[in-house]
């Protein structure tokens, strides 16, 4: 099954917030011009023929301003009409104004934002005032009909408050999507905030249990995706697929990278949109070859792992960037992935073939009266959406 085509446009790496664990912002970053957007559309016209999703990411993409989006969105929509483009945007929402919200609403752009839980936890990690500013932007977004979903970053400090964080999302009615804090390549103490793989695995199991206790009251998107991976036997999010070639990112100057995480790292530039590179051209770049080398490493080293089909060694950035571009191992979060994949697999097998008080049966059968919700309950809930 072919992965969807995804282009990430990074208007700037600049960002007004100063999150303590951030690894991707750059105050000196330039802003993308409309001319570069035009170059992107000209490049994409003949690059691939399938439907494309375009995500504006950063840094903080709203730093580009309302006029940028007022010009960029119709330009992309019109010039790439044959690719049926859909849009998304990732923002902390600080700079969202009613004017800009109306521009985004015209194209029904869903927004991903970031909140790490209650105000005191969020501000402790992301800087004083972050929570209030983001929630103010959230209210503007909702008032203009925009859908907003939050990503929660767990650090080695906030993981100790996992119950308070889960309850915050539960009580607010927010779907929960989480990321583990990564070692920052730009910090003198890279692991100051990073969530260790063992702790991440324990967190995922905890969230699985809390999700099942509150099924129907909250959506834990990561658990949905992990269950779907196992049930379909294929990766369903970018962390668990061979993303090379199906996901690309374009920086403020038009440089093309394997993913937004590599933006600003010159050694990962594969080409520039102004040169209209083909897939064959990009494949000649050292960055593409490195990503392919990672794929070959996974095929070789993970061949005996029961989860290889839908894990694929995890995120290449997590594996490659900290080792100065050398393929020495898989995503360090492999420990966490294996822990939760094993947990879900064992529970699913018990539900399907075991006995006891857990729910059994497939999608066509209602849960037994009095049975505890299990993995099949999650899969059944996703199937009805």
PDB file of C-alpha atoms in Angstrom, residues 50-260:
ATOM      1  CA  UNK A  50      -0.822  11.720  -6.927  1.00  0.00           C
ATOM      2  CA  UNK A  51      -2.776  13.745  -4.394  1.00  0.00           C
ATOM      3  CA  UNK A  52      -0.618  15.849  -2.068  1.00  0.00           C
ATOM      4  CA  UNK A  53      -0.992  17.073   1.509  1.00  0.00           C
ATOM      5  CA  UNK A  54       0.888  20.269   2.302  1.00  0.00           C
ATOM      6  CA  UNK A  55       1.698  21.123   5.910  1.00  0.00           C
ATOM      7  CA  UNK A  56       3.016  24.533   6.949  1.00  0.00           C
ATOM      8  CA  UNK A  57       5.472  23.915   9.767  1.00  0.00           C
ATOM      9  CA  UNK A  58       8.362  25.647  11.468  1.00  0.00           C
ATOM     10  CA  UNK A  59       9.680  27.219  13.672  1.00  0.00           C
ATOM     11  CA  UNK A  60       6.488  29.204  13.802  1.00  0.00           C
ATOM     12  CA  UNK A  61       4.805  29.330  10.373  1.00  0.00           C
ATOM     13  CA  UNK A  62       2.459  32.192  11.370  1.00  0.00           C
ATOM     14  CA  UNK A  63       5.493  34.495  11.479  1.00  0.00           C
ATOM     15  CA  UNK A  64       5.079  34.599   7.699  1.00  0.00           C
ATOM     16  CA  UNK A  65       1.993  36.773   8.250  1.00  0.00           C
ATOM     17  CA  UNK A  66      -1.545  36.963   6.932  1.00  0.00           C
ATOM     18  CA  UNK A  67      -0.519  38.378   3.553  1.00  0.00           C
ATOM     19  CA  UNK A  68       1.797  35.407   2.938  1.00  0.00           C
ATOM     20  CA  UNK A  69      -1.089  32.948   3.356  1.00  0.00           C
ATOM     21  CA  UNK A  70      -3.528  35.186   1.509  1.00  0.00           C
ATOM     22  CA  UNK A  71      -1.266  34.824  -1.532  1.00  0.00           C
ATOM     23  CA  UNK A  72       0.235  31.347  -0.981  1.00  0.00           C
ATOM     24  CA  UNK A  73      -2.951  29.347  -0.462  1.00  0.00           C
ATOM     25  CA  UNK A  74      -4.764  30.322  -3.685  1.00  0.00           C
ATOM     26  CA  UNK A  75      -1.488  30.088  -5.600  1.00  0.00           C
ATOM     27  CA  UNK A  76      -0.879  26.497  -4.472  1.00  0.00           C
ATOM     28  CA  UNK A  77      -4.534  25.502  -4.816  1.00  0.00           C
ATOM     29  CA  UNK A  78      -4.778  26.898  -8.331  1.00  0.00           C
ATOM     30  CA  UNK A  79      -1.439  25.819  -9.781  1.00  0.00           C
ATOM     31  CA  UNK A  80      -1.636  22.327  -8.236  1.00  0.00           C
ATOM     32  CA  UNK A  81      -5.349  21.720  -8.750  1.00  0.00           C
ATOM     33  CA  UNK A  82      -4.567  18.460 -10.572  1.00  0.00           C
ATOM     34  CA  UNK A  83      -2.921  17.159  -7.353  1.00  0.00           C
ATOM     35  CA  UNK A  84      -6.003  18.008  -5.259  1.00  0.00           C
ATOM     36  CA  UNK A  85      -3.914  19.618  -2.482  1.00  0.00           C
ATOM     37  CA  UNK A  86      -5.123  19.583   1.116  1.00  0.00           C
ATOM     38  CA  UNK A  87      -3.522  21.687   3.833  1.00  0.00           C
ATOM     39  CA  UNK A  88      -2.541  21.505   7.488  1.00  0.00           C
ATOM     40  CA  UNK A  89      -0.601  23.817   9.791  1.00  0.00           C
ATOM     41  CA  UNK A  90       1.436  23.364  12.991  1.00  0.00           C
ATOM     42  CA  UNK A  91       1.548  26.457  15.222  1.00  0.00           C
ATOM     43  CA  UNK A  92       1.708  27.582  18.841  1.00  0.00           C
ATOM     44  CA  UNK A  93      -1.163  29.977  17.898  1.00  0.00           C
ATOM     45  CA  UNK A  94       0.373  33.030  19.578  1.00  0.00           C
ATOM     46  CA  UNK A  95       0.242  35.055  16.368  1.00  0.00           C
ATOM     47  CA  UNK A  96      -3.198  33.947  15.216  1.00  0.00           C
ATOM     48  CA  UNK A  97      -5.474  36.910  14.588  1.00  0.00           C
ATOM     49  CA  UNK A  98      -9.124  36.893  13.485  1.00  0.00           C
ATOM     50  CA  UNK A  99      -7.928  38.131  10.079  1.00  0.00           C
ATOM     51  CA  UNK A 100      -5.450  35.285   9.660  1.00  0.00           C
ATOM     52  CA  UNK A 101      -7.925  32.752  11.065  1.00  0.00           C
ATOM     53  CA  UNK A 102     -10.427  33.734   8.384  1.00  0.00           C
ATOM     54  CA  UNK A 103      -7.807  33.204   5.669  1.00  0.00           C
ATOM     55  CA  UNK A 104      -7.054  29.720   7.000  1.00  0.00           C
ATOM     56  CA  UNK A 105     -10.735  28.901   7.515  1.00  0.00           C
ATOM     57  CA  UNK A 106     -11.467  29.601   3.852  1.00  0.00           C
ATOM     58  CA  UNK A 107      -9.304  26.556   3.049  1.00  0.00           C
ATOM     59  CA  UNK A 108     -10.535  24.511   6.059  1.00  0.00           C
ATOM     60  CA  UNK A 109      -7.009  24.075   7.378  1.00  0.00           C
ATOM     61  CA  UNK A 110      -6.761  21.915  10.509  1.00  0.00           C
ATOM     62  CA  UNK A 111      -4.215  23.172  13.029  1.00  0.00           C
ATOM     63  CA  UNK A 112      -1.911  21.177  15.221  1.00  0.00           C
ATOM     64  CA  UNK A 113      -0.719  23.056  18.283  1.00  0.00           C
ATOM     65  CA  UNK A 114       1.155  22.225  21.479  1.00  0.00           C
ATOM     66  CA  UNK A 115       0.079  22.125  25.108  1.00  0.00           C
ATOM     67  CA  UNK A 116       1.948  20.017  27.657  1.00  0.00           C
ATOM     68  CA  UNK A 117      -0.902  19.763  30.154  1.00  0.00           C
ATOM     69  CA  UNK A 118      -2.056  22.162  32.896  1.00  0.00           C
ATOM     70  CA  UNK A 119      -0.750  25.727  32.841  1.00  0.00           C
ATOM     71  CA  UNK A 120       1.926  25.223  35.501  1.00  0.00           C
ATOM     72  CA  UNK A 121       3.381  22.174  33.716  1.00  0.00           C
ATOM     73  CA  UNK A 122       3.236  23.767  30.267  1.00  0.00           C
ATOM     74  CA  UNK A 123       4.840  27.025  31.395  1.00  0.00           C
ATOM     75  CA  UNK A 124       7.560  25.194  33.340  1.00  0.00           C
ATOM     76  CA  UNK A 125       8.652  23.504  30.093  1.00  0.00           C
ATOM     77  CA  UNK A 126       7.758  26.039  27.444  1.00  0.00           C
ATOM     78  CA  UNK A 127       8.245  29.358  29.249  1.00  0.00           C
ATOM     79  CA  UNK A 128       6.067  31.582  31.426  1.00  0.00           C
ATOM     80  CA  UNK A 129       2.937  32.779  29.636  1.00  0.00           C
ATOM     81  CA  UNK A 130       3.010  30.081  26.937  1.00  0.00           C
ATOM     82  CA  UNK A 131      -0.216  28.415  28.086  1.00  0.00           C
ATOM     83  CA  UNK A 132      -2.214  31.635  28.218  1.00  0.00           C
ATOM     84  CA  UNK A 133      -1.032  32.846  24.801  1.00  0.00           C
ATOM     85  CA  UNK A 134      -1.725  29.496  23.121  1.00  0.00           C
ATOM     86  CA  UNK A 135      -5.189  29.176  24.660  1.00  0.00           C
ATOM     87  CA  UNK A 136      -6.002  32.724  23.522  1.00  0.00           C
ATOM     88  CA  UNK A 137      -5.100  31.703  19.972  1.00  0.00           C
ATOM     89  CA  UNK A 138      -7.119  28.521  20.397  1.00  0.00           C
ATOM     90  CA  UNK A 139     -10.235  30.551  21.196  1.00  0.00           C
ATOM     91  CA  UNK A 140      -9.703  32.693  18.089  1.00  0.00           C
ATOM     92  CA  UNK A 141      -9.287  29.559  15.983  1.00  0.00           C
ATOM     93  CA  UNK A 142     -12.458  27.960  17.323  1.00  0.00           C
ATOM     94  CA  UNK A 143     -14.426  31.190  16.932  1.00  0.00           C
ATOM     95  CA  UNK A 144     -13.560  31.109  13.231  1.00  0.00           C
ATOM     96  CA  UNK A 145     -14.471  27.465  12.723  1.00  0.00           C
ATOM     97  CA  UNK A 146     -10.937  26.061  12.699  1.00  0.00           C
ATOM     98  CA  UNK A 147     -10.237  22.594  14.085  1.00  0.00           C
ATOM     99  CA  UNK A 148      -7.352  22.498  16.589  1.00  0.00           C
ATOM    100  CA  UNK A 149      -5.683  19.436  18.095  1.00  0.00           C
ATOM    101  CA  UNK A 150      -2.872  19.582  20.623  1.00  0.00           C
ATOM    102  CA  UNK A 151       0.385  17.663  20.802  1.00  0.00           C
ATOM    103  CA  UNK A 152       1.690  17.072  24.318  1.00  0.00           C
ATOM    104  CA  UNK A 153       5.443  16.744  24.758  1.00  0.00           C
ATOM    105  CA  UNK A 154       6.466  14.575  27.686  1.00  0.00           C
ATOM    106  CA  UNK A 155       9.868  15.313  29.194  1.00  0.00           C
ATOM    107  CA  UNK A 156      11.816  13.444  31.858  1.00  0.00           C
ATOM    108  CA  UNK A 157      10.262  15.905  34.319  1.00  0.00           C
ATOM    109  CA  UNK A 158       6.652  16.078  33.201  1.00  0.00           C
ATOM    110  CA  UNK A 159       6.370  12.290  32.937  1.00  0.00           C
ATOM    111  CA  UNK A 160       6.201  12.318  36.730  1.00  0.00           C
ATOM    112  CA  UNK A 161       2.933  14.288  36.339  1.00  0.00           C
ATOM    113  CA  UNK A 162       1.414  11.935  33.783  1.00  0.00           C
ATOM    114  CA  UNK A 163      -1.820  11.493  35.744  1.00  0.00           C
ATOM    115  CA  UNK A 164      -2.426  15.249  35.991  1.00  0.00           C
ATOM    116  CA  UNK A 165      -1.628  15.641  32.291  1.00  0.00           C
ATOM    117  CA  UNK A 166      -3.965  12.837  31.230  1.00  0.00           C
ATOM    118  CA  UNK A 167      -6.751  14.242  33.407  1.00  0.00           C
ATOM    119  CA  UNK A 168      -6.232  17.698  31.895  1.00  0.00           C
ATOM    120  CA  UNK A 169      -6.870  16.375  28.383  1.00  0.00           C
ATOM    121  CA  UNK A 170      -9.744  14.201  29.613  1.00  0.00           C
ATOM    122  CA  UNK A 171     -11.506  17.035  31.428  1.00  0.00           C
ATOM    123  CA  UNK A 172     -11.017  19.511  28.575  1.00  0.00           C
ATOM    124  CA  UNK A 173     -12.307  17.030  26.007  1.00  0.00           C
ATOM    125  CA  UNK A 174      -9.079  17.373  23.989  1.00  0.00           C
ATOM    126  CA  UNK A 175      -7.762  14.391  21.988  1.00  0.00           C
ATOM    127  CA  UNK A 176      -4.308  13.475  23.309  1.00  0.00           C
ATOM    128  CA  UNK A 177      -1.366  13.117  20.965  1.00  0.00           C
ATOM    129  CA  UNK A 178       2.045  12.885  22.564  1.00  0.00           C
ATOM    130  CA  UNK A 179       5.681  13.217  21.655  1.00  0.00           C
ATOM    131  CA  UNK A 180       8.674  12.302  23.811  1.00  0.00           C
ATOM    132  CA  UNK A 181      11.162  15.144  24.252  1.00  0.00           C
ATOM    133  CA  UNK A 182      14.218  14.444  22.104  1.00  0.00           C
ATOM    134  CA  UNK A 183      17.857  15.168  22.935  1.00  0.00           C
ATOM    135  CA  UNK A 184      18.515  18.669  21.585  1.00  0.00           C
ATOM    136  CA  UNK A 185      21.409  18.810  19.129  1.00  0.00           C
ATOM    137  CA  UNK A 186      21.700  22.541  19.811  1.00  0.00           C
ATOM    138  CA  UNK A 187      22.127  22.298  23.567  1.00  0.00           C
ATOM    139  CA  UNK A 188      25.259  21.919  25.687  1.00  0.00           C
ATOM    140  CA  UNK A 189      23.267  19.377  27.740  1.00  0.00           C
ATOM    141  CA  UNK A 190      21.329  17.463  25.048  1.00  0.00           C
ATOM    142  CA  UNK A 191      19.505  15.150  27.450  1.00  0.00           C
ATOM    143  CA  UNK A 192      18.476  17.780  30.011  1.00  0.00           C
ATOM    144  CA  UNK A 193      14.797  17.351  29.079  1.00  0.00           C
ATOM    145  CA  UNK A 194      14.853  14.184  26.971  1.00  0.00           C
ATOM    146  CA  UNK A 195      12.518  11.337  27.885  1.00  0.00           C
ATOM    147  CA  UNK A 196      14.458   8.095  28.152  1.00  0.00           C
ATOM    148  CA  UNK A 197      13.171   5.186  26.004  1.00  0.00           C
ATOM    149  CA  UNK A 198      12.415   3.002  29.033  1.00  0.00           C
ATOM    150  CA  UNK A 199      10.311   5.760  30.586  1.00  0.00           C
ATOM    151  CA  UNK A 200       8.589   6.374  27.253  1.00  0.00           C
ATOM    152  CA  UNK A 201       7.618   2.709  27.018  1.00  0.00           C
ATOM    153  CA  UNK A 202       6.204   2.754  30.541  1.00  0.00           C
ATOM    154  CA  UNK A 203       4.284   5.932  29.702  1.00  0.00           C
ATOM    155  CA  UNK A 204       2.699   4.342  26.628  1.00  0.00           C
ATOM    156  CA  UNK A 205       1.527   1.334  28.644  1.00  0.00           C
ATOM    157  CA  UNK A 206       0.119   3.677  31.306  1.00  0.00           C
ATOM    158  CA  UNK A 207      -1.767   5.637  28.641  1.00  0.00           C
ATOM    159  CA  UNK A 208      -3.103   2.426  27.125  1.00  0.00           C
ATOM    160  CA  UNK A 209      -4.571   1.489  30.492  1.00  0.00           C
ATOM    161  CA  UNK A 210      -6.031   4.944  31.129  1.00  0.00           C
ATOM    162  CA  UNK A 211      -7.454   5.054  27.611  1.00  0.00           C
ATOM    163  CA  UNK A 212      -9.259   1.759  28.112  1.00  0.00           C
ATOM    164  CA  UNK A 213     -10.627   2.987  31.457  1.00  0.00           C
ATOM    165  CA  UNK A 214     -12.037   6.076  29.731  1.00  0.00           C
ATOM    166  CA  UNK A 215     -12.913   4.758  26.277  1.00  0.00           C
ATOM    167  CA  UNK A 216     -15.545   6.988  24.702  1.00  0.00           C
ATOM    168  CA  UNK A 217     -14.521   9.971  26.831  1.00  0.00           C
ATOM    169  CA  UNK A 218     -11.118  10.687  25.281  1.00  0.00           C
ATOM    170  CA  UNK A 219      -9.095   9.772  22.191  1.00  0.00           C
ATOM    171  CA  UNK A 220      -5.422   8.889  22.648  1.00  0.00           C
ATOM    172  CA  UNK A 221      -4.256   9.182  19.077  1.00  0.00           C
ATOM    173  CA  UNK A 222      -0.902   7.431  19.576  1.00  0.00           C
ATOM    174  CA  UNK A 223      -2.590   4.340  21.021  1.00  0.00           C
ATOM    175  CA  UNK A 224      -5.039   4.310  18.105  1.00  0.00           C
ATOM    176  CA  UNK A 225      -2.149   4.415  15.650  1.00  0.00           C
ATOM    177  CA  UNK A 226      -0.174   1.710  17.452  1.00  0.00           C
ATOM    178  CA  UNK A 227      -3.183  -0.616  17.544  1.00  0.00           C
ATOM    179  CA  UNK A 228      -3.859   0.058  13.872  1.00  0.00           C
ATOM    180  CA  UNK A 229      -0.225  -0.782  13.017  1.00  0.00           C
ATOM    181  CA  UNK A 230      -0.551  -4.200  14.599  1.00  0.00           C
ATOM    182  CA  UNK A 231      -3.997  -4.940  13.178  1.00  0.00           C
ATOM    183  CA  UNK A 232      -3.165  -3.883   9.595  1.00  0.00           C
ATOM    184  CA  UNK A 233       0.463  -5.095   9.735  1.00  0.00           C
ATOM    185  CA  UNK A 234       1.719  -1.811   8.291  1.00  0.00           C
ATOM    186  CA  UNK A 235       2.889   1.534   9.638  1.00  0.00           C
ATOM    187  CA  UNK A 236       0.150   4.135   9.784  1.00  0.00           C
ATOM    188  CA  UNK A 237       2.120   7.245  10.865  1.00  0.00           C
ATOM    189  CA  UNK A 238       5.409   8.640   9.587  1.00  0.00           C
ATOM    190  CA  UNK A 239       7.474   7.255  12.481  1.00  0.00           C
ATOM    191  CA  UNK A 240       6.714   3.712  11.346  1.00  0.00           C
ATOM    192  CA  UNK A 241       6.989   3.802   7.551  1.00  0.00           C
ATOM    193  CA  UNK A 242       9.703   4.031   4.899  1.00  0.00           C
ATOM    194  CA  UNK A 243       9.104   7.767   4.455  1.00  0.00           C
ATOM    195  CA  UNK A 244      11.882   8.507   1.983  1.00  0.00           C
ATOM    196  CA  UNK A 245      10.454  10.099  -1.136  1.00  0.00           C
ATOM    197  CA  UNK A 246       6.868  10.239   0.088  1.00  0.00           C
ATOM    198  CA  UNK A 247       7.566  12.958   2.673  1.00  0.00           C
ATOM    199  CA  UNK A 248       9.763  15.926   1.806  1.00  0.00           C
ATOM    200  CA  UNK A 249      10.304  19.342   3.354  1.00  0.00           C
ATOM    201  CA  UNK A 250      11.126  22.693   1.763  1.00  0.00           C
ATOM    202  CA  UNK A 251      13.022  25.297   3.775  1.00  0.00           C
ATOM    203  CA  UNK A 252      12.683  29.107   3.625  1.00  0.00           C
ATOM    204  CA  UNK A 253      15.200  29.365   0.762  1.00  0.00           C
ATOM    205  CA  UNK A 254      13.664  26.568  -1.301  1.00  0.00           C
ATOM    206  CA  UNK A 255      16.120  23.863  -0.234  1.00  0.00           C
ATOM    207  CA  UNK A 256      14.632  20.351  -0.194  1.00  0.00           C
ATOM    208  CA  UNK A 257      15.206  18.036   2.780  1.00  0.00           C
ATOM    209  CA  UNK A 258      14.048  14.496   3.681  1.00  0.00           C
ATOM    210  CA  UNK A 259      11.864  15.874   6.508  1.00  0.00           C
ATOM    211  CA  UNK A 260      11.226  19.107   8.401  1.00  0.00           C
TER     212      UNK A 260
END
